[in-house]
Short mmCIF file of C-alpha atoms in Angstrom, two decimals:
data_model
loop_
_atom_site.label_atom_id
_atom_site.label_comp_id
_atom_site.label_asym_id
_atom_site.label_seq_id
_atom_site.Cartn_x
_atom_site.Cartn_y
_atom_site.Cartn_z
CA ALA A 1 -132.41 85.94 -76.92
CA GLY A 2 -134.33 89.10 -76.13
CA THR A 3 -133.29 92.64 -75.31
CA ASN A 4 -135.38 94.25 -72.52
CA PHE A 5 -137.44 91.07 -72.12
CA SER A 6 -136.84 87.36 -71.65
CA THR A 7 -137.57 84.74 -74.28
CA GLY A 8 -136.89 81.94 -71.82
CA GLY A 9 -134.99 80.27 -74.67
CA ALA A 10 -138.24 79.49 -76.53
CA LEU A 11 -138.06 79.20 -80.32
CA SER A 12 -141.45 80.90 -80.71
CA GLY A 13 -144.23 82.33 -78.60
CA ALA A 14 -145.14 85.50 -76.76
CA ALA A 15 -143.49 87.33 -73.92
CA SER A 16 -144.51 90.08 -71.52
CA ALA A 17 -142.31 92.99 -70.63
CA THR A 18 -142.54 95.86 -68.20
CA LEU A 19 -142.40 99.17 -69.99
CA GLY A 20 -139.73 101.47 -68.73
CA THR A 21 -139.59 105.13 -69.68
CA ALA A 22 -141.64 106.95 -72.30
CA SER A 23 -140.04 104.82 -75.01
CA THR A 24 -138.47 101.36 -74.78
CA ALA A 25 -136.68 99.41 -77.54
CA TYR A 26 -137.09 95.65 -77.77
CA SER A 27 -135.29 93.18 -80.01
CA VAL A 28 -135.03 89.45 -80.46
CA SER A 29 -132.15 87.54 -82.03
CA CYS A 30 -132.28 83.95 -83.20
CA THR A 31 -129.33 81.81 -84.21
CA ASN A 32 -129.74 78.60 -86.21
CA ASP A 33 -127.51 75.50 -86.18
CA GLN A 34 -125.35 77.00 -89.01
CA ASN A 35 -124.57 79.93 -86.69
CA GLU A 36 -126.64 82.37 -88.82
CA THR A 37 -128.37 85.08 -86.84
CA ALA A 38 -131.59 86.96 -87.60
CA THR A 39 -132.71 89.94 -85.55
CA ALA A 40 -135.98 91.88 -85.34
CA SER A 41 -136.68 94.94 -83.25
CA CYS A 42 -139.33 97.47 -82.37
CA THR A 43 -139.80 100.46 -80.11
CA VAL A 44 -142.84 100.88 -77.90
CA GLN A 45 -143.79 104.41 -76.98
CA VAL A 46 -145.84 104.86 -73.82
CA VAL A 47 -148.59 107.46 -74.07
CA ARG A 48 -149.97 108.71 -70.78
CA PRO A 49 -153.77 108.77 -70.97
CA ALA A 50 -155.14 112.32 -71.03
CA ILE A 51 -158.48 114.00 -71.75
CA ILE A 52 -159.19 117.59 -72.68
CA LEU A 53 -162.94 118.30 -72.60
CA VAL A 54 -164.27 121.80 -73.32
CA ALA A 55 -167.57 123.55 -73.86
CA ASN A 56 -167.55 126.32 -76.46
CA PRO A 57 -168.92 128.67 -75.39
CA ALA A 58 -169.01 127.76 -71.70
CA SER A 59 -171.89 130.18 -71.08
CA VAL A 60 -174.81 130.69 -73.47
CA ALA A 61 -178.07 132.65 -73.64
CA LEU A 62 -181.36 130.91 -72.87
CA GLY A 63 -182.26 128.59 -75.78
CA ALA A 64 -178.78 128.73 -77.33
CA ARG A 65 -176.51 125.78 -78.04
CA ALA A 66 -172.85 125.06 -77.33
CA THR A 67 -170.36 122.62 -78.78
CA ILE A 68 -168.80 120.03 -76.51
CA GLY A 69 -165.35 119.11 -77.85
CA TRP A 70 -162.75 116.63 -76.69
CA VAL A 71 -159.22 115.61 -77.55
CA THR A 72 -157.60 112.60 -75.91
CA SER A 73 -154.36 110.68 -75.95
CA GLY A 74 -153.97 107.02 -75.08
CA MET A 75 -157.71 106.38 -75.42
CA GLN A 76 -159.31 103.60 -77.40
CA SER A 77 -162.85 105.01 -77.36
CA CYS A 78 -164.97 107.63 -75.60
CA VAL A 79 -168.69 108.28 -75.17
CA VAL A 80 -170.11 111.72 -74.41
CA SER A 81 -173.32 111.98 -72.37
CA SER A 82 -175.31 114.29 -70.12
CA PRO A 83 -176.98 113.29 -66.86
CA ASP A 84 -179.25 116.29 -67.49
CA SER A 85 -180.45 115.26 -70.98
CA ALA A 86 -181.50 111.74 -71.93
CA THR A 87 -181.96 112.93 -75.53
CA PHE A 88 -178.38 114.23 -75.78
CA THR A 89 -177.10 110.97 -74.27
CA SER A 90 -179.06 108.74 -76.66
CA ASP A 91 -178.24 110.93 -79.69
CA ASN A 92 -174.51 110.49 -78.96
CA ALA A 93 -174.50 106.84 -77.78
CA ASN A 94 -172.86 105.67 -81.03
CA ASN A 95 -170.31 108.50 -81.14
CA THR A 96 -167.33 106.58 -79.73
CA ALA A 97 -164.54 108.68 -81.23
CA ALA A 98 -161.47 109.20 -79.04
CA SER A 99 -161.49 112.84 -80.21
CA GLY A 100 -164.55 114.65 -81.47
CA SER A 101 -167.39 117.03 -80.78
CA ALA A 102 -171.12 117.10 -80.18
CA GLN A 103 -173.73 119.86 -80.30
CA THR A 104 -175.78 120.47 -77.16
CA PRO A 105 -179.54 120.82 -77.27
CA PRO A 106 -180.97 124.33 -76.76
CA LEU A 107 -180.26 125.10 -73.11
CA ALA A 108 -182.99 126.06 -70.65
CA GLY A 109 -180.58 125.95 -67.70
CA SER A 110 -177.11 124.81 -66.75
CA MET A 111 -176.27 121.40 -68.19
CA ARG A 112 -173.49 118.99 -67.25
CA PHE A 113 -171.68 116.90 -69.88
CA GLU A 114 -169.51 113.87 -69.20
CA LEU A 115 -166.96 112.02 -71.29
CA ALA A 116 -166.27 108.39 -70.37
CA CYS A 117 -163.24 106.84 -72.09
CA GLU A 118 -161.47 103.51 -72.23
CA THR A 119 -157.70 103.63 -72.47
CA VAL A 120 -155.75 101.51 -74.92
CA GLY A 121 -154.79 99.37 -71.91
CA GLY A 122 -158.44 98.85 -70.90
CA SER A 123 -158.69 101.27 -67.95
CA ALA A 124 -161.47 103.81 -67.53
CA ARG A 125 -160.96 107.59 -67.50
CA ALA A 126 -163.57 110.35 -67.35
CA ALA A 127 -163.96 114.12 -67.49
CA SER A 128 -166.86 116.53 -67.20
CA THR A 129 -167.78 120.09 -68.04
CA THR A 130 -170.80 122.30 -67.51
CA VAL A 131 -172.46 124.83 -69.80
CA THR A 132 -174.16 127.63 -67.87
CA LEU A 133 -176.65 130.32 -68.83
CA LYS A 134 -175.49 133.94 -69.16
#
C-alpha cells in the first residue's frame, strides 16, 4: 500500500504521483504472509525553477570586460552565449554549469548575453542581460 500514491496492489514496480505542495512525503508498506510489515518512505521537495543572471559591471569603458554570472535553482544544465559574439559563444559551449560565470571579450559596443537552461524536469528556461558602454 502507498501513501500519497497508488501501488495498485503490485508487489514491485514503479508508480507516478502528482506532487502537491513544496514538499510531499511518500511511503510504501508491504505485508508478507506471516503478517510482518516493512515500510520505506521518502520526501520529495519541489524546487521552482529560477534563474538569476547578472553582468558585473553592467556598464564598462570601451575595450573593458565584464563578468557574466548566474545562479539557478531547479536547473539541470545551462549554456551561456551571446548573439553578438560567436567567439564568446563557442568559448563557452562546454560550460554547462547550472551556476557559474564567464568573462566577456573586450567590448567595442553594447553586447547581449543569454543563458539557456534545462530544468530537472526537462523544460527549457532562459534569461538575458546586456552590457553597455559608459
